[in-house]
GROMACS .gro file of C-alpha atoms in nm:
model
  261
    1GLN     CA    1  12.673  10.256   7.114
    2GLY     CA    2  12.515  10.597   7.091
    3GLU     CA    3  12.449  10.589   7.465
    4LEU     CA    4  12.822  10.539   7.528
    5ALA     CA    5  12.909  10.841   7.314
    6ILE     CA    6  12.648  11.056   7.486
    7LYS     CA    7  12.771  10.958   7.834
    8ALA     CA    8  13.129  11.036   7.732
    9VAL     CA    9  13.029  11.380   7.610
   10GLU     CA   10  12.824  11.446   7.921
   11GLY     CA   11  13.142  11.392   8.122
   12LEU     CA   12  13.348  11.652   7.937
   13GLN     CA   13  13.475  11.934   8.154
   14ILE     CA   14  13.375  12.203   7.904
   15ASP     CA   15  13.072  12.423   7.855
   16ILE     CA   16  12.913  12.231   7.571
   17LYS     CA   17  12.633  12.484   7.553
   18HIS     CA   18  12.891  12.720   7.406
   19ILE     CA   19  12.948  12.571   7.061
   20ASP     CA   20  13.257  12.666   6.865
   21GLN     CA   21  13.522  12.483   6.662
   22HIS     CA   22  13.715  12.382   6.975
   23THR     CA   23  13.422  12.237   7.167
   24VAL     CA   24  13.295  12.050   6.861
   25SER     CA   25  13.641  11.896   6.812
   26GLN     CA   26  13.660  11.799   7.181
   27THR     CA   27  13.314  11.645   7.161
   28ILE     CA   28  13.405  11.438   6.855
   29ASP     CA   29  13.722  11.316   7.030
   30ALA     CA   30  13.511  11.201   7.326
   31MET     CA   31  13.259  11.030   7.097
   32VAL     CA   32  13.534  10.838   6.914
   33GLN     CA   33  13.707  10.740   7.238
   34ALA     CA   34  13.381  10.599   7.373
   35ASN     CA   35  13.288  10.430   7.046
   36PRO     CA   36  13.582  10.365   6.806
   37SER     CA   37  13.337  10.284   6.525
   38LEU     CA   38  13.276  10.661   6.504
   39ALA     CA   39  13.633  10.717   6.379
   40TRP     CA   40  13.489  10.820   6.042
   41LEU     CA   41  13.349  11.128   6.215
   42LYS     CA   42  13.699  11.238   6.320
   43GLU     CA   43  13.823  11.178   5.966
   44MET     CA   44  13.546  11.399   5.832
   45GLU     CA   45  13.639  11.671   6.079
   46GLN     CA   46  14.005  11.655   5.973
   47ARG     CA   47  13.899  11.690   5.608
   48GLY     CA   48  13.697  11.998   5.700
   49ASP     CA   49  13.361  11.829   5.632
   50VAL     CA   50  13.222  11.896   5.980
   51ASP     CA   51  13.141  12.267   5.993
   52TRP     CA   52  13.105  12.380   6.356
   53GLN     CA   53  12.882  12.667   6.244
   54ARG     CA   54  12.644  12.417   6.086
   55VAL     CA   55  12.655  12.215   6.408
   56LYS     CA   56  12.556  12.525   6.602
   57GLU     CA   57  12.276  12.608   6.357
   58VAL     CA   58  12.134  12.255   6.373
   59HIS     CA   59  12.170  12.250   6.752
   60ASP     CA   60  11.996  12.584   6.795
   61SER     CA   61  11.703  12.474   6.578
   62PHE     CA   62  11.599  12.184   6.803
   63SER     CA   63  11.316  12.207   7.059
   64TYR     CA   64  11.522  12.043   7.333
   65SER     CA   65  11.305  12.174   7.611
   66SER     CA   66  11.028  11.937   7.504
   67SER     CA   67  11.249  11.645   7.406
   68GLY     CA   68  11.390  11.562   7.748
   69LEU     CA   69  11.743  11.528   7.607
   70GLY     CA   70  12.052  11.620   7.808
   71ALA     CA   71  12.311  11.873   7.691
   72GLY     CA   72  12.552  11.599   7.580
   73ALA     CA   73  12.287  11.420   7.379
   74GLN     CA   74  12.188  11.746   7.214
   75LEU     CA   75  12.540  11.814   7.091
   76VAL     CA   76  12.604  11.453   6.982
   77ILE     CA   77  12.288  11.456   6.770
   78ALA     CA   78  12.365  11.799   6.624
   79ILE     CA   79  12.715  11.688   6.519
   80ALA     CA   80  12.587  11.367   6.364
   81ILE     CA   81  12.317  11.544   6.165
   82ALA     CA   82  12.548  11.825   6.054
   83ALA     CA   83  12.809  11.572   5.942
   84VAL     CA   84  12.573  11.342   5.755
   85VAL     CA   85  12.273  11.543   5.638
   86GLY     CA   86  12.462  11.852   5.523
   87PRO     CA   87  12.716  11.689   5.285
   88ALA     CA   88  12.471  11.417   5.175
   89ALA     CA   89  12.201  11.664   5.079
   90SER     CA   90  12.452  11.894   4.911
   91GLY     CA   91  12.570  11.596   4.708
   92LEU     CA   92  12.227  11.567   4.550
   93ALA     CA   93  12.264  11.910   4.396
   94GLY     CA   94  12.444  11.802   4.079
   95GLY     CA   95  12.531  12.079   3.838
   96GLY     CA   96  12.362  12.379   3.684
   97ALA     CA   97  12.053  12.569   3.787
   98MET     CA   98  11.823  12.267   3.801
   99GLY     CA   99  12.075  12.074   4.009
  100ALA     CA  100  12.110  12.365   4.250
  101ALA     CA  101  11.732  12.392   4.283
  102ALA     CA  102  11.692  12.019   4.344
  103GLY     CA  103  11.979  12.018   4.592
  104ALA     CA  104  11.837  12.309   4.791
  105ALA     CA  105  11.494  12.145   4.809
  106ALA     CA  106  11.643  11.807   4.905
  107SER     CA  107  11.861  11.972   5.168
  108GLY     CA  108  11.556  12.144   5.314
  109ALA     CA  109  11.358  11.821   5.330
  110ALA     CA  110  11.648  11.629   5.484
  111SER     CA  111  11.709  11.892   5.750
  112THR     CA  112  11.339  11.918   5.831
  113ALA     CA  113  11.317  11.539   5.869
  114ALA     CA  114  11.622  11.523   6.095
  115ILE     CA  115  11.510  11.807   6.318
  116SER     CA  116  11.153  11.677   6.335
  117THR     CA  117  11.277  11.330   6.434
  118ILE     CA  118  11.449  11.481   6.737
  119ASN     CA  119  11.171  11.720   6.830
  120ASN     CA  120  10.910  11.442   6.805
  121ARG     CA  121  11.133  11.185   6.979
  122GLY     CA  122  11.119  10.938   6.691
  123ASP     CA  123  10.745  10.962   6.615
  124LEU     CA  124  10.770  10.895   6.239
  125GLY     CA  125  10.407  10.982   6.180
  126ALA     CA  126  10.466  11.328   6.320
  127VAL     CA  127  10.789  11.354   6.118
  128LEU     CA  128  10.605  11.274   5.795
  129SER     CA  129  10.345  11.535   5.881
  130ASP     CA  130  10.613  11.799   5.937
  131VAL     CA  131  10.808  11.717   5.621
  132THR     CA  132  10.500  11.726   5.398
  133SER     CA  133  10.319  12.017   5.563
  134SER     CA  134  10.207  12.307   5.346
  135ASP     CA  135  10.458  12.546   5.505
  136SER     CA  136  10.744  12.300   5.458
  137LEU     CA  137  10.660  12.243   5.092
  138LYS     CA  138  10.649  12.619   5.037
  139ASN     CA  139  10.989  12.655   5.205
  140TYR     CA  140  11.139  12.388   4.978
  141ALA     CA  141  10.995  12.564   4.674
  142VAL     CA  142  11.136  12.902   4.778
  143ALA     CA  143  11.477  12.755   4.861
  144GLY     CA  144  11.488  12.564   4.533
  145ALA     CA  145  11.376  12.856   4.318
  146THR     CA  146  11.618  13.097   4.485
  147ALA     CA  147  11.910  12.855   4.451
  148GLY     CA  148  11.825  12.779   4.088
  149LEU     CA  149  11.800  13.146   3.993
  150THR     CA  150  12.122  13.223   4.178
  151VAL     CA  151  12.326  12.959   3.996
  152GLY     CA  152  12.150  12.995   3.662
  153VAL     CA  153  12.113  13.374   3.643
  154TYR     CA  154  12.240  13.583   3.934
  155ASP     CA  155  12.593  13.441   3.944
  156GLY     CA  156  12.627  13.530   3.577
  157TRP     CA  157  12.502  13.883   3.634
  158THR     CA  158  12.731  13.947   3.931
  159GLY     CA  159  13.038  13.748   3.827
  160THR     CA  160  13.018  13.532   4.140
  161GLN     CA  161  12.988  13.163   4.223
  162THR     CA  162  12.749  13.067   4.501
  163ALA     CA  163  12.789  12.731   4.674
  164ALA     CA  164  12.504  12.521   4.809
  165SER     CA  165  12.392  12.572   5.168
  166ASN     CA  166  12.129  12.434   5.402
  167THR     CA  167  12.183  12.698   5.667
  168GLY     CA  168  11.844  12.863   5.639
  169VAL     CA  169  11.652  12.540   5.687
  170ALA     CA  170  11.879  12.409   5.959
  171SER     CA  171  11.846  12.724   6.166
  172GLY     CA  172  11.467  12.706   6.161
  173ASN     CA  173  11.437  12.989   5.910
  174THR     CA  174  11.081  13.011   5.779
  175GLY     CA  175  11.218  13.094   5.438
  176VAL     CA  176  11.175  13.471   5.468
  177LEU     CA  177  11.529  13.524   5.344
  178ALA     CA  178  11.765  13.325   5.124
  179ASN     CA  179  11.994  13.063   5.278
  180THR     CA  180  12.295  13.169   5.077
  181GLY     CA  181  12.600  12.948   5.050
  182ASN     CA  182  12.962  13.061   5.032
  183VAL     CA  183  13.008  13.329   4.765
  184THR     CA  184  13.336  13.339   4.570
  185GLY     CA  185  13.459  13.538   4.271
  186ALA     CA  186  13.399  13.875   4.434
  187GLY     CA  187  13.729  14.026   4.545
  188LEU     CA  188  13.644  14.195   4.874
  189ASN     CA  189  13.963  14.403   4.860
  190SER     CA  190  13.810  14.633   4.598
  191TRP     CA  191  13.493  14.841   4.582
  192SER     CA  192  13.387  14.660   4.264
  193GLY     CA  193  13.424  14.324   4.440
  194VAL     CA  194  13.225  14.448   4.738
  195GLY     CA  195  12.956  14.563   4.494
  196GLN     CA  196  12.948  14.218   4.331
  197PHE     CA  197  12.904  14.049   4.667
  198ALA     CA  198  12.637  14.294   4.785
  199THR     CA  199  12.442  14.256   4.459
  200ASN     CA  200  12.456  13.877   4.489
  201GLN     CA  201  12.315  13.898   4.841
  202ALA     CA  202  12.048  14.151   4.746
  203LEU     CA  203  11.924  13.939   4.454
  204GLN     CA  204  11.902  13.624   4.666
  205ASN     CA  205  11.737  13.790   4.965
  206THR     CA  206  11.490  13.988   4.756
  207THR     CA  207  11.394  13.685   4.550
  208SER     CA  208  11.334  13.478   4.862
  209ALA     CA  209  11.126  13.753   5.025
  210VAL     CA  210  10.914  13.811   4.714
  211LEU     CA  211  10.852  13.438   4.659
  212ASN     CA  212  10.748  13.394   5.020
  213LYS     CA  213  10.505  13.682   4.991
  214ALA     CA  214  10.363  13.530   4.674
  215LEU     CA  215  10.307  13.199   4.855
  216GLY     CA  216  10.132  13.367   5.147
  217GLN     CA  217  10.421  13.339   5.391
  218GLU     CA  218  10.622  13.602   5.575
  219GLY     CA  219  10.845  13.805   5.349
  220SER     CA  220  10.990  14.149   5.407
  221LEU     CA  221  11.193  14.354   5.160
  222GLY     CA  222  11.312  14.558   5.457
  223ASP     CA  223  11.449  14.243   5.621
  224ALA     CA  224  11.602  14.144   5.288
  225LEU     CA  225  11.787  14.476   5.269
  226THR     CA  226  11.897  14.448   5.632
  227ALA     CA  227  12.036  14.098   5.574
  228THR     CA  228  12.213  14.213   5.257
  229LEU     CA  229  12.386  14.499   5.437
  230ALA     CA  230  12.475  14.285   5.738
  231ASN     CA  231  12.615  13.999   5.528
  232THR     CA  232  12.819  14.237   5.314
  233PHE     CA  233  12.958  14.431   5.610
  234ALA     CA  234  13.051  14.107   5.787
  235ALA     CA  235  13.219  13.955   5.479
  236VAL     CA  236  13.423  14.269   5.409
  237GLY     CA  237  13.511  14.307   5.777
  238PHE     CA  238  13.631  13.949   5.819
  239ASN     CA  239  13.829  13.971   5.495
  240TRP     CA  240  13.995  14.288   5.624
  241VAL     CA  241  14.075  14.125   5.958
  242GLY     CA  242  14.233  13.833   5.773
  243ASP     CA  243  14.450  14.060   5.559
  244ILE     CA  244  14.564  14.273   5.853
  245SER     CA  245  14.637  13.966   6.066
  246GLN     CA  246  14.835  13.798   5.790
  247ALA     CA  247  15.038  14.113   5.724
  248ASN     CA  248  15.124  14.141   6.093
  249GLN     CA  249  15.162  13.765   6.146
  250TRP     CA  250  14.893  13.761   6.415
  251GLN     CA  251  14.779  13.408   6.496
  252SER     CA  252  14.417  13.298   6.535
  253GLY     CA  253  14.317  13.352   6.896
  254SER     CA  254  14.567  13.631   6.947
  255LEU     CA  255  14.453  13.939   7.139
  256GLN     CA  256  14.500  14.160   6.834
  257LYS     CA  257  14.297  13.940   6.599
  258VAL     CA  258  14.021  13.880   6.852
  259GLY     CA  259  14.004  14.254   6.916
  260LEU     CA  260  13.962  14.328   6.547
  261HIS     CA  261  13.686  14.070   6.512
   0.00000   0.00000   0.00000
């Protein structure tokens, strides 16, 4: 049945190498039309459980050049993994600092296994080697420790709430910087809120960089600062665009809103 879905996607008259919310939705429609048993995937998308950005991150992390997979197959696999691995791993997180740490580590292992399965074309021996390699275990430890400290300590210090995320692992990040989830509680319309958000990012990124250094991996405080500034600027900018667009009743995709972004 997977072959039917892949062939249907291959026949789409869109540039499936350019991944955004629209192309992911079109791809899912084609998959369901070819194989109605995939209707659950469309239901997940309608609930908002299929994040196109996660699809893009998973897609971009694969070594397709060595896998022999076509463009349609690449996107089908990325959507399936983003839809299943992301929410399933996040569901392991539970509550509190220990739950966040366990969830981040489990998410890292799940993403590594999924990506390795594709890159190694189903060679489970190679997958096991990748998942249990020294570098992978260090990455899980850094992700878990950073997530645990964020939920257990940093959120309290900054007055924020940080959701779970597997972005860093899915995008092939070596763990140099934190794979922060969505941060709420910091009102980006005020300088104090911006400061809360920036502090949250700085604590996560710095912790991740320091832990990586301690474990003998790459870790740069300069990169941590750069990521903190970039994330903060982007969050404040997008929030501002949203406010301006709402005030002027500019729709998504409008020339004005696109120009501001």
